[in-house]
PDB file of C-alpha atoms in Angstrom:
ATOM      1  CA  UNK A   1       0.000   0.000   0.000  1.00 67.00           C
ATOM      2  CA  UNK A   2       1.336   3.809  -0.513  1.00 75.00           C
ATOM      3  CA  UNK A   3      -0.159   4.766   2.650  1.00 80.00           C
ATOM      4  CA  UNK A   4       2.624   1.949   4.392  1.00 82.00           C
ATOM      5  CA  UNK A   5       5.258   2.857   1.810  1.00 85.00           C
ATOM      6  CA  UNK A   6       4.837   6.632   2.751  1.00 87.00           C
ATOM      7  CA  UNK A   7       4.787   6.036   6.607  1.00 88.00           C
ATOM      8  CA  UNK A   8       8.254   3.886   6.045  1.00 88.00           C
ATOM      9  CA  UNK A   9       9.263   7.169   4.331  1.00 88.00           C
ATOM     10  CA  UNK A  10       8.498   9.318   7.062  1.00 89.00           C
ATOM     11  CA  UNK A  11       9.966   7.084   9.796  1.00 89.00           C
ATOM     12  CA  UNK A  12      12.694   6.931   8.249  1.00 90.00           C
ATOM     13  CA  UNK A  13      13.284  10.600   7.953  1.00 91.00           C
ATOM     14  CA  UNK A  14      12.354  11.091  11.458  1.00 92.00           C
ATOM     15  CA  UNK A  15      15.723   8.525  12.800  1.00 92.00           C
ATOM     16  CA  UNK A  16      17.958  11.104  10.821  1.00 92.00           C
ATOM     17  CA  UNK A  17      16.106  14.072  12.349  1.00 91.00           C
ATOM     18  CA  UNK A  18      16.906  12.696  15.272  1.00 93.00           C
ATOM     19  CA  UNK A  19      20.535  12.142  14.412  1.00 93.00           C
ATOM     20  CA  UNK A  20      20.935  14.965  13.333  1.00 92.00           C
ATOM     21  CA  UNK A  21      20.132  16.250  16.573  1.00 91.00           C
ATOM     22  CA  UNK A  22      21.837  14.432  18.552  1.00 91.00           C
ATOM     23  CA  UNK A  23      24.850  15.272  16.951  1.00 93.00           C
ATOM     24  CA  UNK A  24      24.000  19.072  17.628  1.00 90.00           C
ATOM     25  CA  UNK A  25      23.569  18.107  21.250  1.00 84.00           C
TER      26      UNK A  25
END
């Protein structure tokens, strides 16, 4: 489904968001 597809897209996005800022931190 592209609904699925587009939530793996998001998720993954979101892990380097948050690597991002943990490498600000």
């Amino acid at each position: 489904m592209i609904f699925m597809r587009r939530i793996r897209i998001l998720h993954s996005f979101s892990v380097v968001y948050l690597y991002w800022f943990y490498v600000f931190s």
